[in-house]
Amino acid sequence: DRVRKANVSVKLSALTSHFEAAAPGETARRVLKRLNPLLAAAKAAGVFVNVDMEQYRFKDLVHTVFAEALTQPEFRAWADAGIVVQAYLRDALSDLERVADLARRRGTPITVRLVKGAYWDEETILAAQEERGPPVFTAKGATDANYERCAERLVALSPHLRPAFGSHNPRSIARAMAASGAAGLPREAVEFQMLYGMAEGLRDAVAAAGYLTRVYVPVGEIVPGMAYLVRRLLENTSNESWLVHRHEEGDPELLLAMPEAAEPRTPAREEGEFANYPPAQFHEPRTREAMAAALASARAGFGRRVGLRIGGETVQTQRTDRVTAPGEPERVLGNVAQAGEAEVEHAVAAAVRAFPGWRETAASERAGLLRRAAELIGERRFAFAAQMVFESGKPWREADGDVCEAIDYLRYYAGEAERLARGVPLNSPPGERNTYVYEPRGVAAVIAPWNFPLAIITGMASAALASGCTVVLKPAEQSPLIAAMLADVLEEAGLPPGAVNYLPGPGEVVGAAL
């Protein structure tokens, strides 16, 4: 009889094998198919259901599914449901407002479990890997300070929101108690939650003060629960963990001191230092909208005719190839001219003629043109990604990753060309100054594979072009249209006629001749 009400936490990503933020509508449909029976059973049994929060990229999707579930007629007046808000997120206060708006629309209160957050390491490492700012505070003190702000706002949003504080930090708990008291909330209306086996003395003290306490316990079989165990081990052995700080054994004056909210300053990147192009954040609605618009534009261009590109001129041939979508074989994406041996000779001759002028072009100028091509692709990233979605059957993220890698190649080899142009100093006898320099060799035949239809052909071509070589592009037979877009961008960026020649055709003919 000490348990007031059973409380079960559910991670929505466990309800479908494809929890994809880039497809919120389809994901919500799949999740609700399994979530609705769980909610109905909980409602019938008098069990409280709490929707847990996961990685930041899933946050908007979790809120969307939660709102759809609780605004259904069957659950609109059901008060035994809640959701987690993570105070280590910079936008946690707006998350509280979002849940409060949902509660107002329903006309039924919602419980919010306010926690610090358990994915800090992943969020910061992923943000660094993707060359973007992290969505979390980068210092523990800043997180603690935000938790206090969120606690005050959470109790202020009563009665629409019901507070449940998940923390092992004595200062955070004390501030939550003070905020609840100042807001006039009775102690039985506030709940404190802690992990099983941790801070038991602190939990006993909270209970002795007249507040509801709840122990958060994993249940179920060992093997499926190993992921939870590993996450808790990582959390509790990090530099920011409760175990490391040993709150129950510390100096009370230090434990209750105002948290230091300053964050470490990110060191400025040195001028010219290479940085990877950041991937698209498809959990953001505006990014999904941009991609959807690009897909619609790509559909409008289906069936277009694409010619060869030799010496700056478009060349049509009698033989063409119908490019179809792997997912829709009946859908013709384009009709692409096919080169033969004669066109190969023509293209190589054009590249040979263009070589001397391109070779003598300063490395800095060649690099500038490649960087301009990278900018153009960046401005049209979703158009390039959409083309690969249809032509190569790539999912959105993989298509965008292909685009990012292509941009990286252009920018990286531009920088390498400038570095090599400076030469490498050699040991010289007195009175001499010797430098090792590189010279372009001639025409590069780029025969690209199909699996990374933009990135690999761009990498091969940009390395040659940055070096001062001219190029004949022979794309994979499965993906000639995206290669044509690349050739167009390189010319638009300002490469001279003949520096890049686009030559689609059968591998056994064009590839062999090259």
XYZ file of C-alpha atoms in Angstrom:
514
model
C 0.000 0.000 0.000
C 3.062 2.285 -0.089
C 2.805 2.486 -3.899
C 0.293 5.173 -4.780
C 0.148 4.298 -8.464
C 2.290 2.136 -10.710
C 4.341 4.284 -13.104
C 5.731 2.827 -16.330
C 8.181 4.615 -18.659
C 8.132 3.862 -22.389
C 10.670 4.769 -25.068
C 8.771 5.293 -28.306
C 11.737 4.152 -30.400
C 11.176 0.675 -28.951
C 7.795 0.457 -30.668
C 9.061 0.427 -34.245
C 12.232 -0.725 -35.987
C 12.304 2.511 -38.020
C 11.981 5.472 -35.664
C 12.851 8.053 -38.308
C 12.617 11.771 -37.637
C 12.809 12.486 -41.371
C 9.456 10.689 -41.821
C 7.369 11.843 -38.845
C 3.989 10.982 -40.374
C 4.780 7.369 -41.187
C 6.715 6.889 -37.945
C 3.817 8.256 -35.894
C 1.416 5.877 -37.643
C 3.593 2.878 -36.830
C 4.221 3.911 -33.231
C 0.575 4.698 -32.476
C -0.431 1.271 -33.763
C 1.452 -0.211 -30.806
C 1.220 2.671 -28.347
C -2.581 2.965 -28.363
C -3.181 -0.575 -27.002
C -0.589 0.049 -24.276
C -2.288 3.278 -23.242
C -5.698 1.603 -23.279
C -4.441 -1.241 -21.087
C -2.784 1.205 -18.688
C -5.935 3.283 -18.484
C -8.012 0.204 -17.693
C -5.551 -0.993 -15.046
C -5.029 2.406 -13.421
C -1.341 2.576 -14.410
C 0.482 5.826 -15.134
C 2.440 5.925 -18.433
C 5.421 8.205 -18.861
C 6.889 8.781 -22.338
C 10.650 8.948 -22.021
C 12.881 11.306 -23.998
C 15.847 10.106 -26.015
C 18.404 11.699 -28.346
C 17.842 15.282 -29.404
C 17.164 14.337 -33.024
C 14.145 12.338 -31.802
C 12.744 15.038 -29.520
C 10.337 16.742 -31.913
C 9.060 13.380 -33.140
C 8.459 12.139 -29.592
C 6.481 15.291 -28.766
C 4.478 14.944 -31.977
C 3.510 11.310 -31.330
C 2.745 12.062 -27.658
C 0.421 14.900 -28.662
C -1.343 12.787 -31.300
C -1.888 9.999 -28.775
C -3.282 12.198 -25.990
C -5.599 14.229 -28.216
C -7.449 11.117 -29.374
C -10.981 11.039 -27.889
C -10.210 7.903 -25.865
C -7.329 9.564 -24.012
C -8.163 13.283 -24.068
C -9.513 13.283 -20.493
C -7.007 10.726 -19.161
C -4.720 12.373 -16.610
C -2.322 9.488 -15.956
C 0.135 10.344 -18.713
C 3.378 12.277 -18.740
C 6.487 13.111 -20.694
C 10.138 13.857 -19.941
C 11.817 17.235 -20.435
C 15.630 17.294 -20.434
C 17.129 20.341 -18.721
C 20.535 19.892 -20.343
C 18.973 21.034 -23.616
C 19.257 24.713 -24.436
C 15.624 24.787 -25.560
C 14.204 22.942 -22.532
C 12.102 25.931 -21.440
C 10.323 25.959 -24.800
C 9.669 22.225 -24.390
C 7.825 22.973 -21.141
C 5.701 25.571 -22.902
C 4.936 23.089 -25.670
C 3.648 20.501 -23.203
C 1.644 23.164 -21.363
C -0.023 24.218 -24.621
C -0.959 20.580 -25.240
C -2.456 20.306 -21.755
C -4.511 23.442 -22.352
C -5.833 22.070 -25.654
C -6.781 18.792 -24.006
C -8.279 20.416 -20.943
C -6.485 17.754 -18.862
C -3.210 18.154 -16.952
C 0.001 16.396 -18.005
C 2.824 15.313 -15.713
C 6.334 16.436 -16.675
C 9.321 14.490 -15.412
C 12.135 17.047 -15.346
C 15.585 15.446 -15.641
C 19.074 16.642 -16.470
C 19.414 14.246 -19.440
C 21.266 10.984 -20.118
C 22.739 11.414 -23.617
C 25.207 14.232 -22.980
C 28.258 12.376 -24.291
C 26.496 11.306 -27.478
C 25.091 14.768 -28.154
C 28.430 16.550 -27.744
C 30.452 13.974 -29.697
C 27.952 13.882 -32.564
C 27.823 17.684 -32.728
C 31.625 17.869 -32.892
C 31.692 15.195 -35.575
C 29.124 17.082 -37.652
C 30.821 20.482 -37.200
C 27.849 22.140 -35.468
C 27.032 23.542 -32.067
C 25.721 21.019 -29.510
C 22.067 21.225 -28.439
C 23.128 20.649 -24.820
C 24.950 22.857 -22.338
C 28.635 21.957 -22.349
C 29.247 22.492 -18.619
C 27.574 20.740 -15.696
C 27.047 24.016 -13.866
C 25.161 25.461 -16.836
C 22.908 22.393 -16.896
C 22.260 22.684 -13.149
C 21.387 26.364 -13.523
C 18.980 25.601 -16.361
C 17.390 22.820 -14.306
C 16.559 25.385 -11.645
C 15.053 27.747 -14.234
C 13.004 24.893 -15.652
C 11.875 23.802 -12.187
C 10.557 27.287 -11.429
C 8.773 27.450 -14.769
C 7.348 23.943 -14.367
C 5.644 24.727 -11.057
C 4.472 28.083 -12.450
C 2.643 26.205 -15.221
C 0.490 24.351 -12.685
C -2.300 23.192 -12.872
C -1.738 22.475 -16.560
C 1.502 20.668 -15.721
C 2.180 18.423 -12.745
C 5.827 18.375 -11.618
C 7.955 15.274 -11.112
C 11.616 16.064 -10.453
C 14.218 13.476 -11.403
C 17.539 14.400 -9.781
C 20.194 13.225 -7.320
C 21.590 16.735 -6.826
C 20.767 18.165 -3.354
C 20.875 21.753 -4.642
C 18.520 20.958 -7.552
C 16.110 19.162 -5.233
C 16.164 21.984 -2.683
C 15.471 24.580 -5.381
C 12.574 22.495 -6.707
C 11.140 22.295 -3.188
C 11.517 26.053 -2.718
C 9.906 26.811 -6.089
C 6.989 24.468 -5.335
C 6.436 26.064 -1.955
C 6.582 29.572 -3.392
C 3.998 28.600 -6.000
C 1.678 27.300 -3.282
C 1.738 23.680 -4.410
C 0.903 21.169 -1.653
C 3.703 18.699 -0.981
C 1.603 15.741 -2.053
C 1.255 17.363 -5.506
C 5.026 17.246 -6.098
C 7.009 14.093 -6.785
C 10.758 13.398 -6.645
C 12.205 10.474 -8.570
C 15.603 8.788 -8.203
C 17.332 5.758 -9.701
C 17.284 2.444 -7.899
C 20.377 1.910 -5.732
C 21.488 5.547 -5.818
C 21.237 8.376 -3.285
C 19.110 6.349 -0.877
C 19.924 8.647 2.050
C 18.886 11.675 0.023
C 15.674 9.937 -1.041
C 14.848 9.091 2.564
C 15.375 12.735 3.537
C 13.030 13.917 0.772
C 10.360 11.439 1.878
C 10.799 12.491 5.486
C 10.104 16.080 4.417
C 6.643 14.995 3.283
C 7.180 14.742 -0.475
C 6.199 11.853 -2.699
C 9.224 9.857 -3.848
C 9.511 7.256 -6.564
C 12.311 4.816 -7.386
C 13.096 4.409 -11.079
C 13.757 0.690 -11.665
C 14.505 -1.192 -14.920
C 12.330 -4.304 -15.317
C 12.392 -7.176 -17.791
C 14.863 -9.688 -19.150
C 18.626 -9.142 -18.898
C 19.669 -9.358 -22.564
C 17.142 -6.818 -23.955
C 18.001 -4.551 -21.042
C 21.753 -4.516 -21.683
C 21.515 -1.284 -23.696
C 19.970 0.413 -20.650
C 22.707 -0.974 -18.404
C 25.478 0.237 -20.708
C 23.954 3.721 -20.919
C 23.728 3.950 -17.129
C 27.323 2.753 -16.752
C 28.496 5.442 -19.175
C 26.416 8.070 -17.409
C 27.638 7.139 -13.937
C 31.338 6.903 -14.829
C 31.541 10.213 -16.723
C 33.203 13.286 -15.266
C 29.774 14.856 -14.700
C 28.186 11.885 -12.901
C 26.537 11.678 -9.509
C 28.923 8.894 -8.450
C 32.028 10.940 -9.244
C 30.776 13.979 -7.334
C 29.577 11.886 -4.320
C 26.903 14.395 -3.356
C 25.888 12.623 -0.138
C 29.431 12.834 1.272
C 30.304 16.379 0.191
C 30.493 19.670 2.023
C 26.910 20.991 2.368
C 28.052 24.540 1.666
C 29.573 23.444 -1.643
C 26.654 21.188 -2.540
C 24.145 23.990 -2.038
C 26.213 26.729 -3.693
C 24.900 28.534 -6.759
C 25.911 26.542 -9.873
C 28.542 28.124 -12.109
C 26.668 28.668 -15.367
C 29.626 29.727 -17.529
C 30.506 27.380 -20.378
C 33.984 26.768 -21.794
C 34.753 28.846 -24.865
C 35.100 26.884 -28.071
C 38.556 27.528 -29.554
C 38.388 29.524 -32.764
C 39.156 27.597 -35.923
C 42.359 28.670 -37.607
C 41.991 30.467 -40.919
C 42.005 27.973 -43.754
C 41.558 24.977 -41.458
C 39.453 22.295 -43.115
C 36.029 21.493 -41.647
C 33.539 18.920 -42.834
C 30.322 20.199 -44.375
C 27.549 19.624 -41.784
C 24.812 17.122 -42.653
C 21.200 18.207 -42.913
C 19.182 18.035 -39.692
C 16.067 16.267 -40.903
C 14.472 16.381 -37.468
C 13.908 20.089 -38.154
C 10.619 20.806 -39.982
C 12.112 23.482 -42.256
C 14.787 21.038 -43.429
C 12.178 18.388 -44.255
C 10.142 21.014 -46.096
C 13.165 22.032 -48.176
C 13.840 18.416 -49.089
C 10.196 17.810 -49.968
C 10.224 20.849 -52.256
C 13.382 19.561 -53.958
C 11.766 16.179 -54.524
C 8.738 17.857 -56.105
C 11.003 19.911 -58.359
C 12.926 16.787 -59.376
C 9.677 15.045 -60.303
C 8.759 17.989 -62.518
C 11.963 17.422 -64.479
C 11.437 13.733 -65.166
C 11.973 12.653 -68.763
C 14.415 15.384 -69.738
C 17.008 14.749 -72.432
C 20.682 15.006 -71.488
C 23.509 15.204 -73.992
C 27.237 14.655 -73.778
C 29.412 17.625 -72.859
C 32.622 17.891 -74.869
C 34.848 20.958 -75.010
C 32.097 23.143 -73.566
C 29.550 22.033 -76.187
C 26.492 19.790 -75.821
C 26.638 16.765 -78.122
C 23.647 14.541 -78.917
C 24.019 11.030 -80.266
C 21.673 8.664 -82.046
C 21.777 6.181 -79.201
C 20.211 7.143 -75.865
C 19.637 5.311 -72.605
C 16.447 5.528 -70.551
C 17.306 6.121 -66.909
C 14.610 4.753 -64.598
C 14.066 4.927 -60.845
C 15.065 1.726 -58.967
C 11.984 2.039 -56.776
C 9.693 2.764 -59.747
C 11.107 0.976 -62.821
C 8.308 2.309 -65.006
C 9.283 5.910 -64.153
C 11.635 7.425 -66.743
C 13.869 10.017 -65.095
C 15.750 11.036 -68.218
C 17.042 10.062 -71.645
C 20.824 10.280 -71.725
C 22.936 10.347 -74.881
C 25.396 7.472 -75.116
C 28.976 7.959 -76.229
C 30.865 5.614 -78.510
C 34.516 5.310 -79.478
C 34.323 8.358 -81.737
C 33.006 10.538 -78.912
C 35.735 9.210 -76.633
C 38.386 10.343 -79.125
C 36.639 13.696 -79.444
C 36.456 14.207 -75.654
C 40.061 13.206 -75.011
C 41.228 15.548 -77.785
C 39.227 18.402 -76.224
C 40.763 17.658 -72.833
C 44.259 17.601 -74.374
C 43.675 20.980 -76.018
C 42.439 22.480 -72.735
C 45.290 21.042 -70.687
C 48.044 23.637 -71.292
C 45.855 26.574 -70.309
C 44.492 24.798 -67.239
C 47.985 23.669 -66.244
C 49.243 27.252 -66.339
C 46.303 28.547 -64.332
C 47.541 29.483 -60.861
C 46.782 26.923 -58.152
C 45.021 29.602 -56.124
C 42.700 30.337 -59.061
C 41.976 26.655 -59.648
C 41.225 26.304 -55.932
C 38.896 29.295 -56.030
C 36.885 27.773 -58.882
C 36.540 24.463 -57.020
C 35.422 26.283 -53.886
C 32.850 28.149 -55.963
C 31.571 24.796 -57.255
C 31.326 23.601 -53.645
C 29.285 26.705 -52.762
C 26.911 26.084 -55.680
C 26.345 22.492 -54.644
C 25.809 23.628 -51.052
C 23.174 26.112 -52.187
C 21.423 23.294 -54.097
C 22.167 20.473 -51.699
C 18.587 19.238 -51.601
C 18.262 19.286 -55.394
C 21.343 17.055 -55.628
C 20.074 14.827 -52.819
C 16.625 14.552 -54.401
C 18.189 13.434 -57.688
C 19.965 10.583 -55.893
C 16.806 9.609 -54.015
C 15.144 8.915 -57.362
C 18.101 7.846 -59.499
C 19.991 5.728 -56.967
C 17.266 4.777 -54.486
C 19.095 6.429 -51.591
C 17.237 7.386 -48.391
C 17.276 11.086 -47.549
C 20.124 10.953 -45.028
C 22.390 8.838 -47.224
C 21.716 11.070 -50.233
C 22.503 14.189 -48.219
C 25.639 12.539 -46.858
C 26.738 11.904 -50.454
C 26.290 15.608 -51.205
C 28.232 16.641 -48.086
C 31.124 14.379 -49.026
C 31.204 15.797 -52.553
C 31.426 19.323 -51.125
C 34.173 18.200 -48.762
C 36.198 16.778 -51.653
C 36.005 20.011 -53.620
C 37.075 22.119 -50.662
C 39.714 19.699 -49.402
C 41.506 19.289 -52.722
C 41.314 23.039 -53.304
C 43.283 23.524 -50.105
C 45.705 20.729 -50.978
C 46.403 22.306 -54.380
C 47.381 25.559 -52.685
C 49.577 23.720 -50.189
C 51.399 21.715 -52.854
C 51.875 24.817 -54.999
C 54.064 26.280 -52.251
C 56.488 23.404 -52.744
C 58.402 21.337 -50.230
C 61.776 22.793 -49.104
C 64.721 20.422 -49.541
C 68.048 20.353 -47.755
C 70.232 22.675 -49.809
C 73.985 23.321 -49.845
C 75.176 26.867 -49.002
C 74.198 29.367 -51.645
C 71.325 27.259 -53.036
C 67.598 27.115 -52.387
C 65.977 23.896 -53.611
C 62.249 23.164 -53.570
C 60.358 20.036 -54.558
C 57.286 20.941 -56.638
C 54.545 18.969 -58.355
C 53.427 19.276 -61.972
C 50.131 18.163 -63.554
C 50.456 15.105 -65.777
C 47.770 15.563 -68.434
C 44.273 14.161 -68.925
C 42.595 12.122 -66.161
C 39.995 9.518 -67.096
C 37.487 9.350 -64.250
C 35.532 6.088 -64.422
C 33.247 6.180 -61.402
C 31.281 3.460 -59.558
C 27.565 3.557 -58.820
C 27.392 3.222 -55.033
C 28.329 6.826 -54.165
C 27.156 8.416 -57.404
C 28.106 12.008 -56.563
C 30.780 11.810 -53.867
C 33.228 9.447 -55.550
C 33.070 10.968 -59.025
C 33.470 14.423 -57.447
C 36.442 13.291 -55.381
C 38.204 11.746 -58.367
C 37.505 14.746 -60.586
C 38.315 17.448 -58.039
C 41.681 15.890 -57.141
C 42.666 15.885 -60.825
C 41.329 19.378 -61.496
C 42.971 20.856 -58.403
C 46.289 19.415 -59.616
C 45.963 21.148 -62.977
C 44.879 18.087 -64.962
C 41.867 18.109 -67.269
C 39.156 15.485 -66.903
C 36.912 13.153 -68.885
C 34.017 12.044 -66.652
C 32.587 8.604 -67.369
C 29.751 8.105 -64.833
C 28.334 4.746 -63.787
C 25.609 3.548 -66.152
C 23.148 3.524 -63.217
C 23.689 7.183 -62.298
C 24.477 9.459 -65.260
C 22.010 12.220 -64.351
C 23.637 13.225 -61.057
C 27.000 13.261 -62.855
C 25.532 15.617 -65.466
C 24.495 17.963 -62.649
C 28.075 17.897 -61.378
C 29.491 18.692 -64.820
C 27.043 21.599 -65.157
C 28.067 23.030 -61.779
C 31.775 22.801 -62.568
C 31.246 24.731 -65.797
C 28.992 27.249 -64.037
C 31.707 27.780 -61.433
C 33.985 29.005 -64.207
C 36.101 26.070 -65.348
C 37.204 26.655 -68.957
C 35.751 24.645 -71.875
C 37.368 21.240 -72.157
C 38.638 21.151 -68.585
C 35.676 18.914 -67.740
C 34.082 16.636 -70.325
C 30.982 14.566 -69.543
C 30.864 11.224 -71.362
C 28.156 8.760 -70.300
C 27.935 5.429 -72.058
C 28.375 1.662 -71.701
C 31.374 0.669 -69.640
C 32.470 -1.949 -72.142
C 32.619 0.750 -74.837
C 33.477 4.101 -73.191
C 35.414 2.694 -70.259
C 37.419 0.365 -72.451
C 38.230 3.116 -74.951
C 39.336 5.500 -72.206
